Amino acid sequence: MRILFLAVLRAHTGNAVTAARIRDHLEAVGHTCILKDALDFESSSAVAGLIGPEKFEAALALHLYRGGRLLQGLQIPFGIIFGGTDINEDINHEEKKQIMGIILEEARFAVAFTESMKEMALNKWPHAKGKIHVQNQGISTMPNVTFNWNTFLQSAEINQRADNLHIFILICGLRRVKDPLYLVDAFSEWHREEPNVYMVIVGPEVDPVFTREVKARVKRAAGVQLIGEMSREDLHAIVKNCFAVVNSSISEGMSAAVLELCLTLRGSIWSILDRDTGVVCCFLFQLILQMRKLRQTRISDLPRGHITSKCLRLSLNSQEESF
C-alpha cells in the first residue's frame, strides 16, 4: 500500500523522531510510506492535489490538529496518531476541539500511545468510542561503547572525581515547552549546599530567542551546565553513566528521553510508578525533596526492579508517564 504520512517535521522534536520510526516500521512490513512535513501545506486542498499524481491509497497524520486537519475531505481512508499537544493543549481551545472532533468522525481509526491519552480523548469526543486504539510507543537505543564519561564531564566544565559526583541530566531541545529553566535555580541552590551535585542540560538550540535566555540564566547559575547537541548514541551512553534523568516539560505526550532511559537500563519499557520505578512530582518543592532523598538512598533500599545504584533514575512530570 502507498501511504501519505503527514507530521510536523521540525528538527530535534519528538514528533519528527516518532514519525520517522513509524515510517520505517511501515516500510519494513512492505508498505511505501511517503513522509511529508505538515507545515508545507496550508490546507487540505493542497494535500488533495497530491493524492492522484502520487497514487496514494491511504493516509496517516501524526497530531490530530496539525496533521489531521489537512486530511479532512480527502477521498482516501486515513488514520490519526495522537501527538501530545493535541490532547494536552489544543483540546482546551474550543475552535480546535470542534475541528478535531470532526476529524475523528472522518478518520477510520486513531492511535493513542497511552490509556490516559485515550481516556482524555474519549472524555471530549465520546463518539470516537471503539475507534481509538492504544499502541505503546516503540523505541530503540544504541549506547556508544567508546563513550568516555570523564571526557564528557570535562567538556561540561565539571572538574571533580567522577565517583564522587551526582549528575542529573535533562535532555531536551531548547524551546519553551520543554521548560529547562524550571529546575535551574533549585539545582543551583542545591549545588551551593552540596558541590558534588550538578544538573547538565543537553540538547540542540531549537528556538534562538529562548536559547539566548537559557544561556544567560545558566551562566549565572552555579552547578548547572549547558551542553549542545550530541549524537543519540552518546546520549544513550550519558543516560547509563549519570545519576538521574529529569524531565520538566510543560506539555508531554510521550517523552522519548524517558522511553530511551527505560530501554537503555532494563532492555524493556515499563511504567514510571511514583516511588517505585521512578519519582513523579507536580511541584518544585516536592521535586527537590524527593531528589535529596534519592541521592541519600542506600543500595539495599533501592526500589524493586533496579539492579544497582547506577540504575536508579528519576523521571519528573506533571503526570505519570506510562509506556
PDB file of C-alpha atoms in Angstrom:
ATOM      1  CA  MET A   1       0.000   0.000   0.000  1.00  0.00           C
ATOM      2  CA  ARG A   2       1.193   3.505  -0.820  1.00  0.00           C
ATOM      3  CA  ILE A   3       0.670   5.734   2.238  1.00  0.00           C
ATOM      4  CA  LEU A   4       0.914   9.503   2.684  1.00  0.00           C
ATOM      5  CA  PHE A   5       2.146  10.330   6.179  1.00  0.00           C
ATOM      6  CA  LEU A   6       1.790  13.912   7.468  1.00  0.00           C
ATOM      7  CA  ALA A   7       3.655  15.152  10.543  1.00  0.00           C
ATOM      8  CA  VAL A   8       5.346  18.318  11.761  1.00  0.00           C
ATOM      9  CA  LEU A   9       8.976  17.566  10.996  1.00  0.00           C
ATOM     10  CA  ARG A  10      10.657  20.389  12.880  1.00  0.00           C
ATOM     11  CA  ALA A  11      14.193  19.222  13.626  1.00  0.00           C
ATOM     12  CA  HIS A  12      15.027  17.887  17.102  1.00  0.00           C
ATOM     13  CA  THR A  13      11.414  17.353  18.167  1.00  0.00           C
ATOM     14  CA  GLY A  14       9.787  14.203  19.473  1.00  0.00           C
ATOM     15  CA  ASN A  15       7.151  14.212  16.730  1.00  0.00           C
ATOM     16  CA  ALA A  16       9.809  14.220  13.998  1.00  0.00           C
ATOM     17  CA  VAL A  17      11.649  11.302  15.600  1.00  0.00           C
ATOM     18  CA  THR A  18       8.426   9.357  16.172  1.00  0.00           C
ATOM     19  CA  ALA A  19       7.233   9.954  12.604  1.00  0.00           C
ATOM     20  CA  ALA A  20      10.487   8.634  11.173  1.00  0.00           C
ATOM     21  CA  ARG A  21      10.265   5.500  13.319  1.00  0.00           C
ATOM     22  CA  ILE A  22       6.663   4.828  12.270  1.00  0.00           C
ATOM     23  CA  ARG A  23       7.564   5.317   8.603  1.00  0.00           C
ATOM     24  CA  ASP A  24      10.482   2.896   8.908  1.00  0.00           C
ATOM     25  CA  HIS A  25       8.236   0.307  10.540  1.00  0.00           C
ATOM     26  CA  LEU A  26       5.580   0.585   7.828  1.00  0.00           C
ATOM     27  CA  GLU A  27       8.173   0.249   5.102  1.00  0.00           C
ATOM     28  CA  ALA A  28       9.752  -2.729   6.889  1.00  0.00           C
ATOM     29  CA  VAL A  29       6.473  -4.644   6.543  1.00  0.00           C
ATOM     30  CA  GLY A  30       6.157  -3.905   2.836  1.00  0.00           C
ATOM     31  CA  HIS A  31       4.299  -0.591   2.506  1.00  0.00           C
ATOM     32  CA  THR A  32       5.532   2.501   0.731  1.00  0.00           C
ATOM     33  CA  CYS A  33       5.295   5.414   3.183  1.00  0.00           C
ATOM     34  CA  ILE A  34       5.949   8.958   1.990  1.00  0.00           C
ATOM     35  CA  LEU A  35       6.585  11.293   4.926  1.00  0.00           C
ATOM     36  CA  LYS A  36       5.675  14.942   4.341  1.00  0.00           C
ATOM     37  CA  ASP A  37       6.007  17.981   6.606  1.00  0.00           C
ATOM     38  CA  ALA A  38       2.552  19.238   7.593  1.00  0.00           C
ATOM     39  CA  LEU A  39       3.934  22.776   7.766  1.00  0.00           C
ATOM     40  CA  ASP A  40       4.460  22.712   3.997  1.00  0.00           C
ATOM     41  CA  PHE A  41       0.694  22.677   3.394  1.00  0.00           C
ATOM     42  CA  GLU A  42      -1.763  25.478   4.051  1.00  0.00           C
ATOM     43  CA  SER A  43      -4.953  23.458   3.643  1.00  0.00           C
ATOM     44  CA  SER A  44      -6.418  20.063   2.808  1.00  0.00           C
ATOM     45  CA  SER A  45      -6.901  21.172  -0.797  1.00  0.00           C
ATOM     46  CA  ALA A  46      -3.126  21.415  -1.192  1.00  0.00           C
ATOM     47  CA  VAL A  47      -2.807  17.851   0.084  1.00  0.00           C
ATOM     48  CA  ALA A  48      -5.637  16.682  -2.162  1.00  0.00           C
ATOM     49  CA  GLY A  49      -3.548  17.744  -5.157  1.00  0.00           C
ATOM     50  CA  LEU A  50      -1.002  15.065  -4.248  1.00  0.00           C
ATOM     51  CA  ILE A  51      -3.382  12.125  -3.994  1.00  0.00           C
ATOM     52  CA  GLY A  52      -3.883  11.393  -7.701  1.00  0.00           C
ATOM     53  CA  PRO A  53      -0.412  12.175  -9.079  1.00  0.00           C
ATOM     54  CA  GLU A  54       1.330  10.340  -6.222  1.00  0.00           C
ATOM     55  CA  LYS A  55      -1.170   7.437  -6.325  1.00  0.00           C
ATOM     56  CA  PHE A  56      -1.676   7.377  -2.558  1.00  0.00           C
ATOM     57  CA  GLU A  57      -4.082   4.704  -1.328  1.00  0.00           C
ATOM     58  CA  ALA A  58      -4.298   5.793   2.316  1.00  0.00           C
ATOM     59  CA  ALA A  59      -3.014   8.498   4.655  1.00  0.00           C
ATOM     60  CA  LEU A  60      -1.784   8.929   8.220  1.00  0.00           C
ATOM     61  CA  ALA A  61      -1.370  12.037  10.343  1.00  0.00           C
ATOM     62  CA  LEU A  62       0.679  12.429  13.494  1.00  0.00           C
ATOM     63  CA  HIS A  63      -1.098  15.052  15.659  1.00  0.00           C
ATOM     64  CA  LEU A  64      -4.849  15.306  15.451  1.00  0.00           C
ATOM     65  CA  TYR A  65      -4.921  19.040  14.753  1.00  0.00           C
ATOM     66  CA  ARG A  66      -1.705  19.927  12.938  1.00  0.00           C
ATOM     67  CA  GLY A  67      -1.753  16.911  10.643  1.00  0.00           C
ATOM     68  CA  GLY A  68      -5.345  15.738  10.828  1.00  0.00           C
ATOM     69  CA  ARG A  69      -6.937  18.965   9.598  1.00  0.00           C
ATOM     70  CA  LEU A  70      -5.021  18.534   6.325  1.00  0.00           C
ATOM     71  CA  LEU A  71      -6.768  15.204   5.678  1.00  0.00           C
ATOM     72  CA  GLN A  72     -10.355  16.427   6.019  1.00  0.00           C
ATOM     73  CA  GLY A  73     -12.498  15.668   2.986  1.00  0.00           C
ATOM     74  CA  LEU A  74      -9.905  13.546   1.202  1.00  0.00           C
ATOM     75  CA  GLN A  75     -11.195  10.721  -0.956  1.00  0.00           C
ATOM     76  CA  ILE A  76      -8.929   8.119   0.626  1.00  0.00           C
ATOM     77  CA  PRO A  77      -9.141   6.446   4.052  1.00  0.00           C
ATOM     78  CA  PHE A  78      -6.944   7.899   6.768  1.00  0.00           C
ATOM     79  CA  GLY A  79      -5.939   7.316  10.358  1.00  0.00           C
ATOM     80  CA  ILE A  80      -4.735   9.584  13.148  1.00  0.00           C
ATOM     81  CA  ILE A  81      -1.934   9.176  15.676  1.00  0.00           C
ATOM     82  CA  PHE A  82      -2.228  11.480  18.680  1.00  0.00           C
ATOM     83  CA  GLY A  83       0.896  13.572  19.138  1.00  0.00           C
ATOM     84  CA  GLY A  84       0.706  15.015  22.645  1.00  0.00           C
ATOM     85  CA  THR A  85      -0.073  18.719  22.491  1.00  0.00           C
ATOM     86  CA  ASP A  86      -3.243  17.943  20.530  1.00  0.00           C
ATOM     87  CA  ILE A  87      -4.624  16.141  23.593  1.00  0.00           C
ATOM     88  CA  ASN A  88      -2.813  18.120  26.305  1.00  0.00           C
ATOM     89  CA  GLU A  89      -3.189  21.643  24.906  1.00  0.00           C
ATOM     90  CA  ASP A  90      -5.296  22.032  21.744  1.00  0.00           C
ATOM     91  CA  ILE A  91      -8.181  20.128  23.276  1.00  0.00           C
ATOM     92  CA  ASN A  92      -8.748  23.117  25.615  1.00  0.00           C
ATOM     93  CA  HIS A  93      -9.160  25.526  22.681  1.00  0.00           C
ATOM     94  CA  GLU A  94     -12.834  25.430  21.710  1.00  0.00           C
ATOM     95  CA  GLU A  95     -12.428  26.018  17.963  1.00  0.00           C
ATOM     96  CA  LYS A  96      -9.590  23.496  17.662  1.00  0.00           C
ATOM     97  CA  LYS A  97     -11.539  20.979  19.755  1.00  0.00           C
ATOM     98  CA  GLN A  98     -14.502  21.184  17.381  1.00  0.00           C
ATOM     99  CA  ILE A  99     -12.260  20.753  14.332  1.00  0.00           C
ATOM    100  CA  MET A 100     -10.514  17.774  15.900  1.00  0.00           C
ATOM    101  CA  GLY A 101     -13.865  16.180  16.727  1.00  0.00           C
ATOM    102  CA  ILE A 102     -14.906  16.395  13.080  1.00  0.00           C
ATOM    103  CA  ILE A 103     -11.570  14.899  12.009  1.00  0.00           C
ATOM    104  CA  LEU A 104     -12.100  11.957  14.365  1.00  0.00           C
ATOM    105  CA  GLU A 105     -15.533  11.366  12.810  1.00  0.00           C
ATOM    106  CA  GLU A 106     -13.941  11.093   9.368  1.00  0.00           C
ATOM    107  CA  ALA A 107     -10.928   9.019  10.440  1.00  0.00           C
ATOM    108  CA  ARG A 108     -11.060   5.236  10.115  1.00  0.00           C
ATOM    109  CA  PHE A 109      -9.085   4.860  13.359  1.00  0.00           C
ATOM    110  CA  ALA A 110      -6.971   6.762  15.866  1.00  0.00           C
ATOM    111  CA  VAL A 111      -3.951   5.636  17.888  1.00  0.00           C
ATOM    112  CA  ALA A 112      -3.035   6.786  21.396  1.00  0.00           C
ATOM    113  CA  PHE A 113       0.291   5.887  22.999  1.00  0.00           C
ATOM    114  CA  THR A 114      -1.233   5.542  26.489  1.00  0.00           C
ATOM    115  CA  GLU A 115      -4.516   4.607  28.116  1.00  0.00           C
ATOM    116  CA  SER A 116      -4.656   8.021  29.802  1.00  0.00           C
ATOM    117  CA  MET A 117      -4.353   9.757  26.427  1.00  0.00           C
ATOM    118  CA  LYS A 118      -7.191   7.612  25.091  1.00  0.00           C
ATOM    119  CA  GLU A 119      -9.369   8.430  28.110  1.00  0.00           C
ATOM    120  CA  MET A 120      -8.752  12.174  27.709  1.00  0.00           C
ATOM    121  CA  ALA A 121      -9.784  11.988  24.055  1.00  0.00           C
ATOM    122  CA  LEU A 122     -12.934   9.954  24.786  1.00  0.00           C
ATOM    123  CA  ASN A 123     -13.908  12.389  27.524  1.00  0.00           C
ATOM    124  CA  LYS A 124     -14.090  15.154  24.904  1.00  0.00           C
ATOM    125  CA  TRP A 125     -15.268  13.066  21.927  1.00  0.00           C
ATOM    126  CA  PRO A 126     -17.352  10.117  23.194  1.00  0.00           C
ATOM    127  CA  HIS A 127     -18.465   9.434  19.607  1.00  0.00           C
ATOM    128  CA  ALA A 128     -14.958   8.074  18.962  1.00  0.00           C
ATOM    129  CA  LYS A 129     -15.502   5.099  21.278  1.00  0.00           C
ATOM    130  CA  GLY A 130     -14.365   1.939  19.517  1.00  0.00           C
ATOM    131  CA  LYS A 131     -12.238   3.937  17.105  1.00  0.00           C
ATOM    132  CA  ILE A 132      -9.299   4.840  19.380  1.00  0.00           C
ATOM    133  CA  HIS A 133      -6.722   2.124  19.970  1.00  0.00           C
ATOM    134  CA  VAL A 134      -3.774   2.110  22.372  1.00  0.00           C
ATOM    135  CA  GLN A 135      -0.402   1.181  20.911  1.00  0.00           C
ATOM    136  CA  ASN A 136       2.585   1.585  23.204  1.00  0.00           C
ATOM    137  CA  GLN A 137       5.340   3.600  21.594  1.00  0.00           C
ATOM    138  CA  GLY A 138       8.385   1.688  20.389  1.00  0.00           C
ATOM    139  CA  ILE A 139      11.948   2.839  20.878  1.00  0.00           C
ATOM    140  CA  SER A 140      15.482   1.618  20.254  1.00  0.00           C
ATOM    141  CA  THR A 141      18.790   2.538  21.893  1.00  0.00           C
ATOM    142  CA  MET A 142      22.414   2.095  20.882  1.00  0.00           C
ATOM    143  CA  PRO A 143      24.786   3.464  23.553  1.00  0.00           C
ATOM    144  CA  ASN A 144      28.213   4.412  22.227  1.00  0.00           C
ATOM    145  CA  VAL A 145      30.541   1.752  23.676  1.00  0.00           C
ATOM    146  CA  THR A 146      33.550   4.053  23.250  1.00  0.00           C
ATOM    147  CA  PHE A 147      31.947   6.966  25.104  1.00  0.00           C
ATOM    148  CA  ASN A 148      34.234   8.460  27.781  1.00  0.00           C
ATOM    149  CA  TRP A 149      32.342   9.756  30.819  1.00  0.00           C
ATOM    150  CA  ASN A 150      35.341  11.676  32.180  1.00  0.00           C
ATOM    151  CA  THR A 151      35.794  13.468  28.866  1.00  0.00           C
ATOM    152  CA  PHE A 152      32.119  14.416  28.919  1.00  0.00           C
ATOM    153  CA  LEU A 153      32.467  15.842  32.438  1.00  0.00           C
ATOM    154  CA  GLN A 154      35.470  17.903  31.356  1.00  0.00           C
ATOM    155  CA  SER A 155      33.515  19.280  28.376  1.00  0.00           C
ATOM    156  CA  ALA A 156      30.796  20.282  30.848  1.00  0.00           C
ATOM    157  CA  GLU A 157      33.458  22.042  32.961  1.00  0.00           C
ATOM    158  CA  ILE A 158      32.882  19.694  35.894  1.00  0.00           C
ATOM    159  CA  ASN A 159      36.308  19.141  37.389  1.00  0.00           C
ATOM    160  CA  GLN A 160      35.675  16.638  40.163  1.00  0.00           C
ATOM    161  CA  ARG A 161      36.223  12.915  40.582  1.00  0.00           C
ATOM    162  CA  ALA A 162      33.502  11.031  38.719  1.00  0.00           C
ATOM    163  CA  ASP A 163      32.910   8.592  41.573  1.00  0.00           C
ATOM    164  CA  ASN A 164      32.043  11.455  43.921  1.00  0.00           C
ATOM    165  CA  LEU A 165      29.517  13.169  41.660  1.00  0.00           C
ATOM    166  CA  HIS A 166      25.746  13.126  41.370  1.00  0.00           C
ATOM    167  CA  ILE A 167      24.953  14.250  37.836  1.00  0.00           C
ATOM    168  CA  PHE A 168      21.330  14.899  36.892  1.00  0.00           C
ATOM    169  CA  ILE A 169      20.723  15.078  33.131  1.00  0.00           C
ATOM    170  CA  LEU A 170      17.966  16.997  31.373  1.00  0.00           C
ATOM    171  CA  ILE A 171      17.778  16.069  27.684  1.00  0.00           C
ATOM    172  CA  CYS A 172      15.732  18.473  25.570  1.00  0.00           C
ATOM    173  CA  GLY A 173      15.798  20.839  22.652  1.00  0.00           C
ATOM    174  CA  LEU A 174      15.982  24.422  23.877  1.00  0.00           C
ATOM    175  CA  ARG A 175      12.393  25.585  23.429  1.00  0.00           C
ATOM    176  CA  ARG A 176       9.868  26.923  25.906  1.00  0.00           C
ATOM    177  CA  VAL A 177       7.599  23.876  26.024  1.00  0.00           C
ATOM    178  CA  LYS A 178      10.497  21.848  27.473  1.00  0.00           C
ATOM    179  CA  ASP A 179      10.956  24.445  30.243  1.00  0.00           C
ATOM    180  CA  PRO A 180      14.583  23.643  31.208  1.00  0.00           C
ATOM    181  CA  LEU A 181      14.734  26.847  33.285  1.00  0.00           C
ATOM    182  CA  TYR A 182      12.158  25.423  35.704  1.00  0.00           C
ATOM    183  CA  LEU A 183      14.887  23.493  37.534  1.00  0.00           C
ATOM    184  CA  VAL A 184      17.862  25.838  37.206  1.00  0.00           C
ATOM    185  CA  ASP A 185      17.563  27.909  40.389  1.00  0.00           C
ATOM    186  CA  ALA A 186      16.673  24.906  42.564  1.00  0.00           C
ATOM    187  CA  PHE A 187      19.676  22.918  41.349  1.00  0.00           C
ATOM    188  CA  SER A 188      21.978  25.888  41.718  1.00  0.00           C
ATOM    189  CA  GLU A 189      20.927  26.340  45.331  1.00  0.00           C
ATOM    190  CA  TRP A 190      21.386  22.630  45.976  1.00  0.00           C
ATOM    191  CA  HIS A 191      24.852  22.738  44.387  1.00  0.00           C
ATOM    192  CA  ARG A 192      25.904  25.555  46.717  1.00  0.00           C
ATOM    193  CA  GLU A 193      24.981  23.321  49.656  1.00  0.00           C
ATOM    194  CA  GLU A 194      26.464  20.155  48.145  1.00  0.00           C
ATOM    195  CA  PRO A 195      29.124  20.947  45.496  1.00  0.00           C
ATOM    196  CA  ASN A 196      29.106  17.419  44.056  1.00  0.00           C
ATOM    197  CA  VAL A 197      25.519  17.808  42.773  1.00  0.00           C
ATOM    198  CA  TYR A 198      25.153  19.110  39.204  1.00  0.00           C
ATOM    199  CA  MET A 199      22.470  19.404  36.570  1.00  0.00           C
ATOM    200  CA  VAL A 200      23.553  19.232  32.932  1.00  0.00           C
ATOM    201  CA  ILE A 201      21.167  20.320  30.175  1.00  0.00           C
ATOM    202  CA  VAL A 202      21.917  18.523  26.909  1.00  0.00           C
ATOM    203  CA  GLY A 203      20.231  19.422  23.650  1.00  0.00           C
ATOM    204  CA  PRO A 204      20.166  21.422  20.417  1.00  0.00           C
ATOM    205  CA  GLU A 205      19.366  25.125  20.062  1.00  0.00           C
ATOM    206  CA  VAL A 206      15.852  24.941  18.593  1.00  0.00           C
ATOM    207  CA  ASP A 207      14.434  28.383  19.500  1.00  0.00           C
ATOM    208  CA  PRO A 208      17.162  31.042  19.036  1.00  0.00           C
ATOM    209  CA  VAL A 209      15.486  33.628  21.280  1.00  0.00           C
ATOM    210  CA  PHE A 210      14.838  31.163  24.084  1.00  0.00           C
ATOM    211  CA  THR A 211      18.340  29.716  23.685  1.00  0.00           C
ATOM    212  CA  ARG A 212      19.858  33.118  24.486  1.00  0.00           C
ATOM    213  CA  GLU A 213      17.662  33.300  27.593  1.00  0.00           C
ATOM    214  CA  VAL A 214      18.763  29.838  28.717  1.00  0.00           C
ATOM    215  CA  LYS A 215      22.451  30.580  28.157  1.00  0.00           C
ATOM    216  CA  ALA A 216      22.246  33.814  30.144  1.00  0.00           C
ATOM    217  CA  ARG A 217      20.477  32.124  33.034  1.00  0.00           C
ATOM    218  CA  VAL A 218      22.807  29.119  33.130  1.00  0.00           C
ATOM    219  CA  LYS A 219      25.846  31.373  33.041  1.00  0.00           C
ATOM    220  CA  ARG A 220      24.740  32.860  36.376  1.00  0.00           C
ATOM    221  CA  ALA A 221      23.763  29.518  37.939  1.00  0.00           C
ATOM    222  CA  ALA A 222      26.486  27.618  39.766  1.00  0.00           C
ATOM    223  CA  GLY A 223      26.160  23.867  39.405  1.00  0.00           C
ATOM    224  CA  VAL A 224      24.184  23.996  36.153  1.00  0.00           C
ATOM    225  CA  GLN A 225      25.912  23.372  32.836  1.00  0.00           C
ATOM    226  CA  LEU A 226      24.710  23.514  29.239  1.00  0.00           C
ATOM    227  CA  ILE A 227      25.935  21.140  26.538  1.00  0.00           C
ATOM    228  CA  GLY A 228      24.949  21.393  22.893  1.00  0.00           C
ATOM    229  CA  GLU A 229      23.528  18.779  20.582  1.00  0.00           C
ATOM    230  CA  MET A 230      25.022  15.298  20.816  1.00  0.00           C
ATOM    231  CA  SER A 231      24.533  12.106  18.837  1.00  0.00           C
ATOM    232  CA  ARG A 232      21.798   9.753  20.043  1.00  0.00           C
ATOM    233  CA  GLU A 233      24.413   7.082  20.725  1.00  0.00           C
ATOM    234  CA  ASP A 234      26.300   9.443  23.044  1.00  0.00           C
ATOM    235  CA  LEU A 235      23.053  10.488  24.753  1.00  0.00           C
ATOM    236  CA  HIS A 236      22.236   6.871  25.485  1.00  0.00           C
ATOM    237  CA  ALA A 237      25.714   6.424  26.956  1.00  0.00           C
ATOM    238  CA  ILE A 238      25.214   9.505  29.137  1.00  0.00           C
ATOM    239  CA  VAL A 239      21.983   8.023  30.470  1.00  0.00           C
ATOM    240  CA  LYS A 240      23.873   4.898  31.532  1.00  0.00           C
ATOM    241  CA  ASN A 241      26.509   6.925  33.409  1.00  0.00           C
ATOM    242  CA  CYS A 242      24.549   9.726  35.079  1.00  0.00           C
ATOM    243  CA  PHE A 243      22.855   9.516  38.461  1.00  0.00           C
ATOM    244  CA  ALA A 244      19.392  10.514  37.257  1.00  0.00           C
ATOM    245  CA  VAL A 245      17.448  11.783  34.264  1.00  0.00           C
ATOM    246  CA  VAL A 246      14.918  14.575  34.812  1.00  0.00           C
ATOM    247  CA  ASN A 247      12.107  15.826  32.610  1.00  0.00           C
ATOM    248  CA  SER A 248      10.351  19.150  33.242  1.00  0.00           C
ATOM    249  CA  SER A 249       8.274  19.609  30.067  1.00  0.00           C
ATOM    250  CA  ILE A 250       5.184  21.794  30.330  1.00  0.00           C
ATOM    251  CA  SER A 251       3.346  19.525  27.896  1.00  0.00           C
ATOM    252  CA  GLU A 252       4.465  15.965  27.271  1.00  0.00           C
ATOM    253  CA  GLY A 253       2.778  13.390  25.104  1.00  0.00           C
ATOM    254  CA  MET A 254       5.442  10.724  25.453  1.00  0.00           C
ATOM    255  CA  SER A 255       8.971  11.622  26.483  1.00  0.00           C
ATOM    256  CA  ALA A 256      11.472   9.986  24.116  1.00  0.00           C
ATOM    257  CA  ALA A 257      14.241  10.639  26.650  1.00  0.00           C
ATOM    258  CA  VAL A 258      12.370   8.711  29.343  1.00  0.00           C
ATOM    259  CA  LEU A 259      11.490   5.883  26.942  1.00  0.00           C
ATOM    260  CA  GLU A 260      15.140   5.584  25.913  1.00  0.00           C
ATOM    261  CA  LEU A 261      16.160   5.697  29.572  1.00  0.00           C
ATOM    262  CA  CYS A 262      13.935   2.730  30.387  1.00  0.00           C
ATOM    263  CA  LEU A 263      15.149   0.682  27.433  1.00  0.00           C
ATOM    264  CA  THR A 264      18.820   1.530  27.990  1.00  0.00           C
ATOM    265  CA  LEU A 265      18.737   0.419  31.622  1.00  0.00           C
ATOM    266  CA  ARG A 266      16.381  -2.532  31.534  1.00  0.00           C
ATOM    267  CA  GLY A 267      16.253  -3.706  27.949  1.00  0.00           C
ATOM    268  CA  SER A 268      12.496  -3.180  28.109  1.00  0.00           C
ATOM    269  CA  ILE A 269       9.970  -0.410  28.681  1.00  0.00           C
ATOM    270  CA  TRP A 270       7.835  -0.191  31.800  1.00  0.00           C
ATOM    271  CA  SER A 271       5.689   2.310  33.663  1.00  0.00           C
ATOM    272  CA  ILE A 272       7.162   5.105  35.738  1.00  0.00           C
ATOM    273  CA  LEU A 273       5.367   4.480  39.035  1.00  0.00           C
ATOM    274  CA  ASP A 274       5.857   7.073  41.748  1.00  0.00           C
ATOM    275  CA  ARG A 275       8.440   5.934  44.346  1.00  0.00           C
ATOM    276  CA  ASP A 276       8.643   2.523  42.676  1.00  0.00           C
ATOM    277  CA  THR A 277      10.374   2.707  39.296  1.00  0.00           C
ATOM    278  CA  GLY A 278      10.825   6.471  39.440  1.00  0.00           C
ATOM    279  CA  VAL A 279       9.546   9.666  41.004  1.00  0.00           C
ATOM    280  CA  VAL A 280       6.675  11.798  39.697  1.00  0.00           C
ATOM    281  CA  CYS A 281       6.206  15.303  41.106  1.00  0.00           C
ATOM    282  CA  CYS A 282       3.749  18.127  40.480  1.00  0.00           C
ATOM    283  CA  PHE A 283       5.524  20.908  42.381  1.00  0.00           C
ATOM    284  CA  LEU A 284       9.121  22.089  42.555  1.00  0.00           C
ATOM    285  CA  PHE A 285       9.407  21.715  46.334  1.00  0.00           C
ATOM    286  CA  GLN A 286       8.318  18.072  46.032  1.00  0.00           C
ATOM    287  CA  LEU A 287      10.819  17.501  43.282  1.00  0.00           C
ATOM    288  CA  ILE A 288      13.788  18.772  45.271  1.00  0.00           C
ATOM    289  CA  LEU A 289      12.712  16.888  48.393  1.00  0.00           C
ATOM    290  CA  GLN A 290      12.469  13.601  46.505  1.00  0.00           C
ATOM    291  CA  MET A 291      15.776  14.153  44.708  1.00  0.00           C
ATOM    292  CA  ARG A 292      17.540  14.749  48.012  1.00  0.00           C
ATOM    293  CA  LYS A 293      16.038  11.536  49.380  1.00  0.00           C
ATOM    294  CA  LEU A 294      17.027   9.711  46.217  1.00  0.00           C
ATOM    295  CA  ARG A 295      20.637  10.838  46.496  1.00  0.00           C
ATOM    296  CA  GLN A 296      20.847   9.559  50.070  1.00  0.00           C
ATOM    297  CA  THR A 297      19.281   6.178  49.292  1.00  0.00           C
ATOM    298  CA  ARG A 298      21.392   3.140  50.150  1.00  0.00           C
ATOM    299  CA  ILE A 299      21.777   0.412  47.535  1.00  0.00           C
ATOM    300  CA  SER A 300      19.907  -2.011  49.810  1.00  0.00           C
ATOM    301  CA  ASP A 301      16.921   0.365  49.855  1.00  0.00           C
ATOM    302  CA  LEU A 302      16.567   0.827  46.094  1.00  0.00           C
ATOM    303  CA  PRO A 303      13.067   0.362  44.654  1.00  0.00           C
ATOM    304  CA  ARG A 304      12.291  -3.049  43.205  1.00  0.00           C
ATOM    305  CA  GLY A 305      13.286  -3.533  39.589  1.00  0.00           C
ATOM    306  CA  HIS A 306      16.588  -1.672  39.907  1.00  0.00           C
ATOM    307  CA  ILE A 307      19.812  -3.654  39.882  1.00  0.00           C
ATOM    308  CA  THR A 308      22.436  -1.230  41.185  1.00  0.00           C
ATOM    309  CA  SER A 309      22.653   2.387  42.292  1.00  0.00           C
ATOM    310  CA  LYS A 310      23.651   3.221  38.725  1.00  0.00           C
ATOM    311  CA  CYS A 311      20.231   2.021  37.553  1.00  0.00           C
ATOM    312  CA  LEU A 312      18.164   4.249  39.815  1.00  0.00           C
ATOM    313  CA  ARG A 313      16.683   7.050  37.731  1.00  0.00           C
ATOM    314  CA  LEU A 314      14.303   9.933  38.257  1.00  0.00           C
ATOM    315  CA  SER A 315      11.534  10.990  35.859  1.00  0.00           C
ATOM    316  CA  LEU A 316       9.631  14.181  36.609  1.00  0.00           C
ATOM    317  CA  ASN A 317       6.490  15.457  35.020  1.00  0.00           C
ATOM    318  CA  SER A 318       3.083  16.850  35.833  1.00  0.00           C
ATOM    319  CA  GLN A 319       1.520  13.477  35.162  1.00  0.00           C
ATOM    320  CA  GLU A 320       2.525   9.832  35.297  1.00  0.00           C
ATOM    321  CA  GLU A 321       4.381   8.535  32.252  1.00  0.00           C
ATOM    322  CA  SER A 322       3.128   5.168  31.012  1.00  0.00           C
ATOM    323  CA  PHE A 323       4.890   3.107  28.423  1.00  0.00           C
TER     324      PHE A 323
END
